[in-house]
CSV table of C-alpha atoms in Angstrom, one decimal:
chain,number,residue,atom,x,y,z
A,675,PHE,CA,24.1,109.9,158.0
A,676,THR,CA,25.6,110.0,154.6
A,677,THR,CA,28.8,108.5,153.0
A,678,VAL,CA,30.1,108.8,149.5
A,679,ASP,CA,33.0,107.1,147.9
A,680,ARG,CA,34.1,105.8,144.5
A,681,ASN,CA,31.8,102.8,144.7
A,682,CYS,CA,28.5,104.1,146.0
A,683,ALA,CA,26.5,106.6,148.1
A,684,VAL,CA,24.6,105.8,151.3
A,685,VAL,CA,22.0,107.9,153.1
A,686,GLY,CA,20.3,106.7,156.2
A,687,TYR,CA,18.5,107.7,159.4
A,688,THR,CA,18.2,106.4,163.0
A,689,VAL,CA,14.8,106.3,164.5
A,690,VAL,CA,12.7,104.2,166.9
A,691,PRO,CA,11.7,100.9,165.1
A,692,GLU,CA,8.0,101.8,164.8
A,693,LYS,CA,8.9,104.9,162.7
A,694,ALA,CA,11.2,103.1,160.3
A,695,LEU,CA,8.6,102.7,157.6
A,696,GLU,CA,7.8,106.4,157.5
A,697,LEU,CA,11.4,107.0,156.3
A,698,VAL,CA,11.1,104.8,153.2
A,699,PRO,CA,9.1,107.3,151.0
A,700,LEU,CA,11.3,110.2,152.2
A,701,LEU,CA,14.3,108.4,150.9
A,702,ALA,CA,13.0,107.0,147.6
A,703,VAL,CA,9.7,108.7,146.6
A,704,ASP,CA,9.3,112.2,148.1
A,705,CYS,CA,13.0,113.2,148.1
A,706,SER,CA,13.7,116.3,146.1
A,707,PHE,CA,16.8,118.4,145.4
A,708,GLU,CA,15.6,122.0,145.9
A,709,LYS,CA,17.3,124.7,143.8
A,710,TRP,CA,18.6,126.7,146.8
A,711,ASP,CA,19.9,123.5,148.5
A,712,VAL,CA,21.8,122.6,145.3
A,713,ARG,CA,23.3,126.1,145.2
A,714,ASP,CA,24.4,126.1,148.8
A,715,VAL,CA,25.8,122.5,148.6
A,716,LYS,CA,27.8,123.4,145.5
A,717,GLU,CA,29.5,126.2,147.4
A,718,LEU,CA,30.2,123.8,150.4
A,719,VAL,CA,31.7,121.2,148.1
A,720,TYR,CA,34.0,123.8,146.5
A,721,THR,CA,35.2,124.8,150.0
A,722,GLU,CA,35.8,121.2,151.0
A,723,SER,CA,37.6,120.4,147.7
A,724,ALA,CA,39.9,123.4,148.3
A,725,ALA,CA,40.6,122.1,151.9
A,726,ALA,CA,41.3,118.6,150.6
A,727,SER,CA,43.9,119.9,148.2
A,728,GLU,CA,45.9,121.1,151.2
A,729,SER,CA,45.9,117.7,152.9
A,730,ALA,CA,49.0,115.6,152.0
A,731,GLN,CA,47.1,112.4,153.0
A,732,ILE,CA,44.2,113.2,150.7
A,733,VAL,CA,46.4,114.2,147.8
A,734,LEU,CA,48.4,111.0,148.3
A,735,THR,CA,45.3,108.9,148.3
A,736,GLU,CA,43.9,110.6,145.2
A,737,ASN,CA,47.2,110.0,143.3
A,738,LEU,CA,47.3,106.4,144.5
A,739,TYR,CA,43.9,105.7,142.8
A,740,ALA,CA,45.0,107.6,139.7
A,741,ALA,CA,48.1,105.5,139.4
A,742,ALA,CA,46.5,102.2,140.4
A,743,TYR,CA,43.4,102.3,138.1
A,744,GLY,CA,44.0,105.0,135.4
A,745,PRO,CA,41.8,107.8,134.2
A,746,GLN,CA,39.6,105.5,132.1
A,747,SER,CA,38.2,104.0,135.3
A,748,PRO,CA,35.9,105.6,137.9
A,749,ALA,CA,38.3,104.5,140.6
A,750,GLY,CA,41.1,106.4,139.0
A,751,ARG,CA,39.3,109.7,138.6
A,752,PRO,CA,39.4,112.4,141.2
A,753,LEU,CA,37.0,112.1,144.1
A,754,TYR,CA,37.3,115.9,144.6
A,755,GLY,CA,36.8,118.6,142.0
A,756,THR,CA,36.3,122.3,141.4
A,757,ALA,CA,33.5,122.3,138.8
A,758,CYS,CA,30.0,120.8,138.9
A,759,SER,CA,27.2,122.3,136.8
A,760,THR,CA,23.6,122.3,137.9
A,761,GLY,CA,22.8,120.6,134.6
A,762,ALA,CA,25.1,117.7,135.5
A,763,ILE,CA,23.4,117.3,138.9
A,764,LYS,CA,20.0,117.3,137.3
A,765,SER,CA,21.1,114.7,134.7
A,766,PHE,CA,22.4,112.5,137.5
A,767,ARG,CA,19.2,112.9,139.5
A,768,SER,CA,17.0,111.9,136.7
A,769,ARG,CA,19.2,109.1,135.4
A,770,ALA,CA,20.6,107.4,138.5
A,771,TYR,CA,18.5,108.3,141.6
A,772,GLY,CA,16.1,105.4,141.5
A,773,LEU,CA,15.5,101.9,142.6
A,774,ASN,CA,17.6,100.1,140.0
A,775,GLY,CA,20.8,99.3,141.7
A,776,ALA,CA,19.6,100.5,145.1
A,777,VAL,CA,19.6,98.6,148.4
A,778,LEU,CA,17.2,99.1,151.3
A,779,SER,CA,18.5,98.0,154.7
A,780,ALA,CA,16.8,98.2,158.1
A,781,THR,CA,17.6,96.9,161.6
A,782,GLY,CA,15.6,96.6,164.7
A,783,VAL,CA,12.2,96.1,163.1
A,784,LYS,CA,10.0,93.5,164.9
A,785,ASP,CA,8.3,91.9,162.0
A,786,HIS,CA,10.8,91.7,159.1
A,787,GLY,CA,8.2,90.1,156.7
A,788,ALA,CA,5.6,92.8,157.3
A,789,PHE,CA,8.2,95.6,157.0
A,790,CYS,CA,9.3,94.3,153.6
A,791,THR,CA,5.7,93.9,152.4
A,792,GLU,CA,4.8,97.4,153.4
A,793,ALA,CA,8.0,98.9,152.1
A,794,GLU,CA,7.5,97.2,148.7
A,795,SER,CA,4.0,98.8,148.4
A,796,MET,CA,5.4,102.2,149.3
A,797,LEU,CA,8.0,101.9,146.6
A,798,THR,CA,5.7,101.1,143.7
A,799,ASP,CA,5.5,104.8,142.7
A,800,SER,CA,9.2,105.6,143.1
A,801,PRO,CA,11.3,106.2,140.1
A,802,ALA,CA,13.0,103.2,138.6
A,803,GLY,CA,16.1,104.9,137.2
A,804,THR,CA,18.5,103.1,134.9
A,805,SER,CA,20.3,99.9,135.5
A,806,ASP,CA,23.6,100.6,133.8
A,807,ALA,CA,26.2,97.9,134.3
A,808,PRO,CA,29.0,99.0,136.7
A,809,ALA,CA,32.1,100.4,135.0
A,810,ALA,CA,35.1,98.0,135.0
A,811,MET,CA,37.7,98.7,137.7
A,812,THR,CA,40.8,96.9,136.6
A,813,TYR,CA,43.9,97.3,138.8
A,814,LEU,CA,46.8,98.5,136.6
A,815,GLY,CA,49.5,99.7,138.9
A,816,GLY,CA,51.8,102.7,138.3
A,817,GLU,CA,53.3,105.8,140.0
A,818,SER,CA,52.3,109.4,140.5
A,819,ARG,CA,54.2,112.4,141.9
A,820,VAL,CA,53.2,115.8,143.2
A,821,ALA,CA,56.0,118.4,143.8
A,822,VAL,CA,55.5,120.9,146.6
A,823,PRO,CA,59.0,122.2,147.3
A,824,SER,CA,58.0,124.7,149.8
A,825,SER,CA,56.7,122.1,152.3
A,826,GLY,CA,60.1,120.7,153.2
A,827,ILE,CA,58.4,117.3,153.9
A,828,ALA,CA,58.3,114.3,151.6
A,829,HIS,CA,55.3,112.0,151.9
A,830,VAL,CA,55.7,108.6,150.4
A,831,THR,CA,53.2,105.8,150.1
A,832,LEU,CA,53.2,102.4,148.4
A,833,ALA,CA,50.0,100.5,147.7
A,834,PHE,CA,48.9,97.2,146.3
A,835,ALA,CA,45.6,95.8,145.0
A,836,GLY,CA,43.7,94.9,148.1
A,837,PRO,CA,42.1,91.5,148.8
A,838,ALA,CA,38.4,91.1,148.4
A,839,SER,CA,37.9,90.1,152.1
A,840,PRO,CA,38.0,93.1,154.6
A,841,ILE,CA,39.3,90.7,157.2
A,842,VAL,CA,42.3,89.6,155.1
A,843,ALA,CA,43.0,93.3,154.4
A,844,ASP,CA,42.9,94.0,158.2
A,845,VAL,CA,45.4,91.1,158.8
A,846,ILE,CA,47.7,92.5,156.1
A,847,VAL,CA,47.6,96.0,157.6
A,848,GLN,CA,48.4,94.7,161.1
A,849,PHE,CA,51.3,92.7,159.8
A,850,LEU,CA,52.7,95.7,157.9
A,851,ASN,CA,52.3,97.9,161.0
A,852,ILE,CA,54.3,95.4,163.0
A,853,SER,CA,57.0,95.0,160.5
A,854,GLY,CA,57.4,98.7,159.7
A,855,GLY,CA,56.6,100.3,163.0
A,856,ASP,CA,60.2,100.7,164.2
A,857,ALA,CA,61.1,102.5,161.0
A,858,GLY,CA,58.1,104.9,161.3
A,859,VAL,CA,56.1,103.3,158.6
A,860,SER,CA,52.4,102.9,159.1
A,861,ALA,CA,50.0,100.7,157.1
A,862,TYR,CA,46.5,101.5,155.9
A,863,SER,CA,43.6,100.1,154.0
A,864,VAL,CA,41.3,102.0,151.6
A,865,PRO,CA,38.6,100.4,149.3
A,866,GLY,CA,40.5,98.3,146.8
A,867,LEU,CA,44.0,99.0,148.1
A,868,VAL,CA,46.3,98.2,151.0
A,869,GLY,CA,49.6,100.0,151.6
A,870,MET,CA,52.3,101.7,153.7
A,871,TYR,CA,52.9,105.3,154.4
A,872,ALA,CA,55.8,107.4,155.8
A,873,CYS,CA,57.0,111.0,155.8
A,874,GLY,CA,60.3,112.8,156.5
A,875,GLU,CA,62.5,115.7,155.5
A,876,ALA,CA,62.4,116.1,151.7
A,877,SER,CA,66.2,116.0,151.5
A,878,SER,CA,66.2,112.5,153.0
């Protein structure tokens, strides 16, 4: 499984516990980005980006982050794009794909201490990478608009800086759902933000 957002990237596998250690070098030492894989994935990403630009919810979320954090912050820059050079991918691979700033997590292993000892020995030859300090993500607040007259539908969302606790964010979302449900307003939570969303005829 893999996930990527504005804060981090995660890659993982599910196997029987006795095979868990075999995955460690595959993730951190023996992993390679083959040229043909990069070529094919770039085409896939371009296709996904084009599809994302047709989704009102994704466009709204992208604009929320742009308005909330500004273009100087990684949180305010687009998560989707239409250009990515092979050189930029190679530069990222050599600079950032390493152990500095990485976290290894495993569940279900019988002897945690032995697993950690063995994993540490396996990682001695893996690339360290750089340890750049994370870029500042300061909530600014603002507004952003995208005009699509032919759609006939207006999508509106209002967001606020989210609390640090996911539980508190969930409570706020549930409260907003209860208070806005009769008016057709739904609440949501995305990393760093909580807010409300509604849509209707553009004329209204």
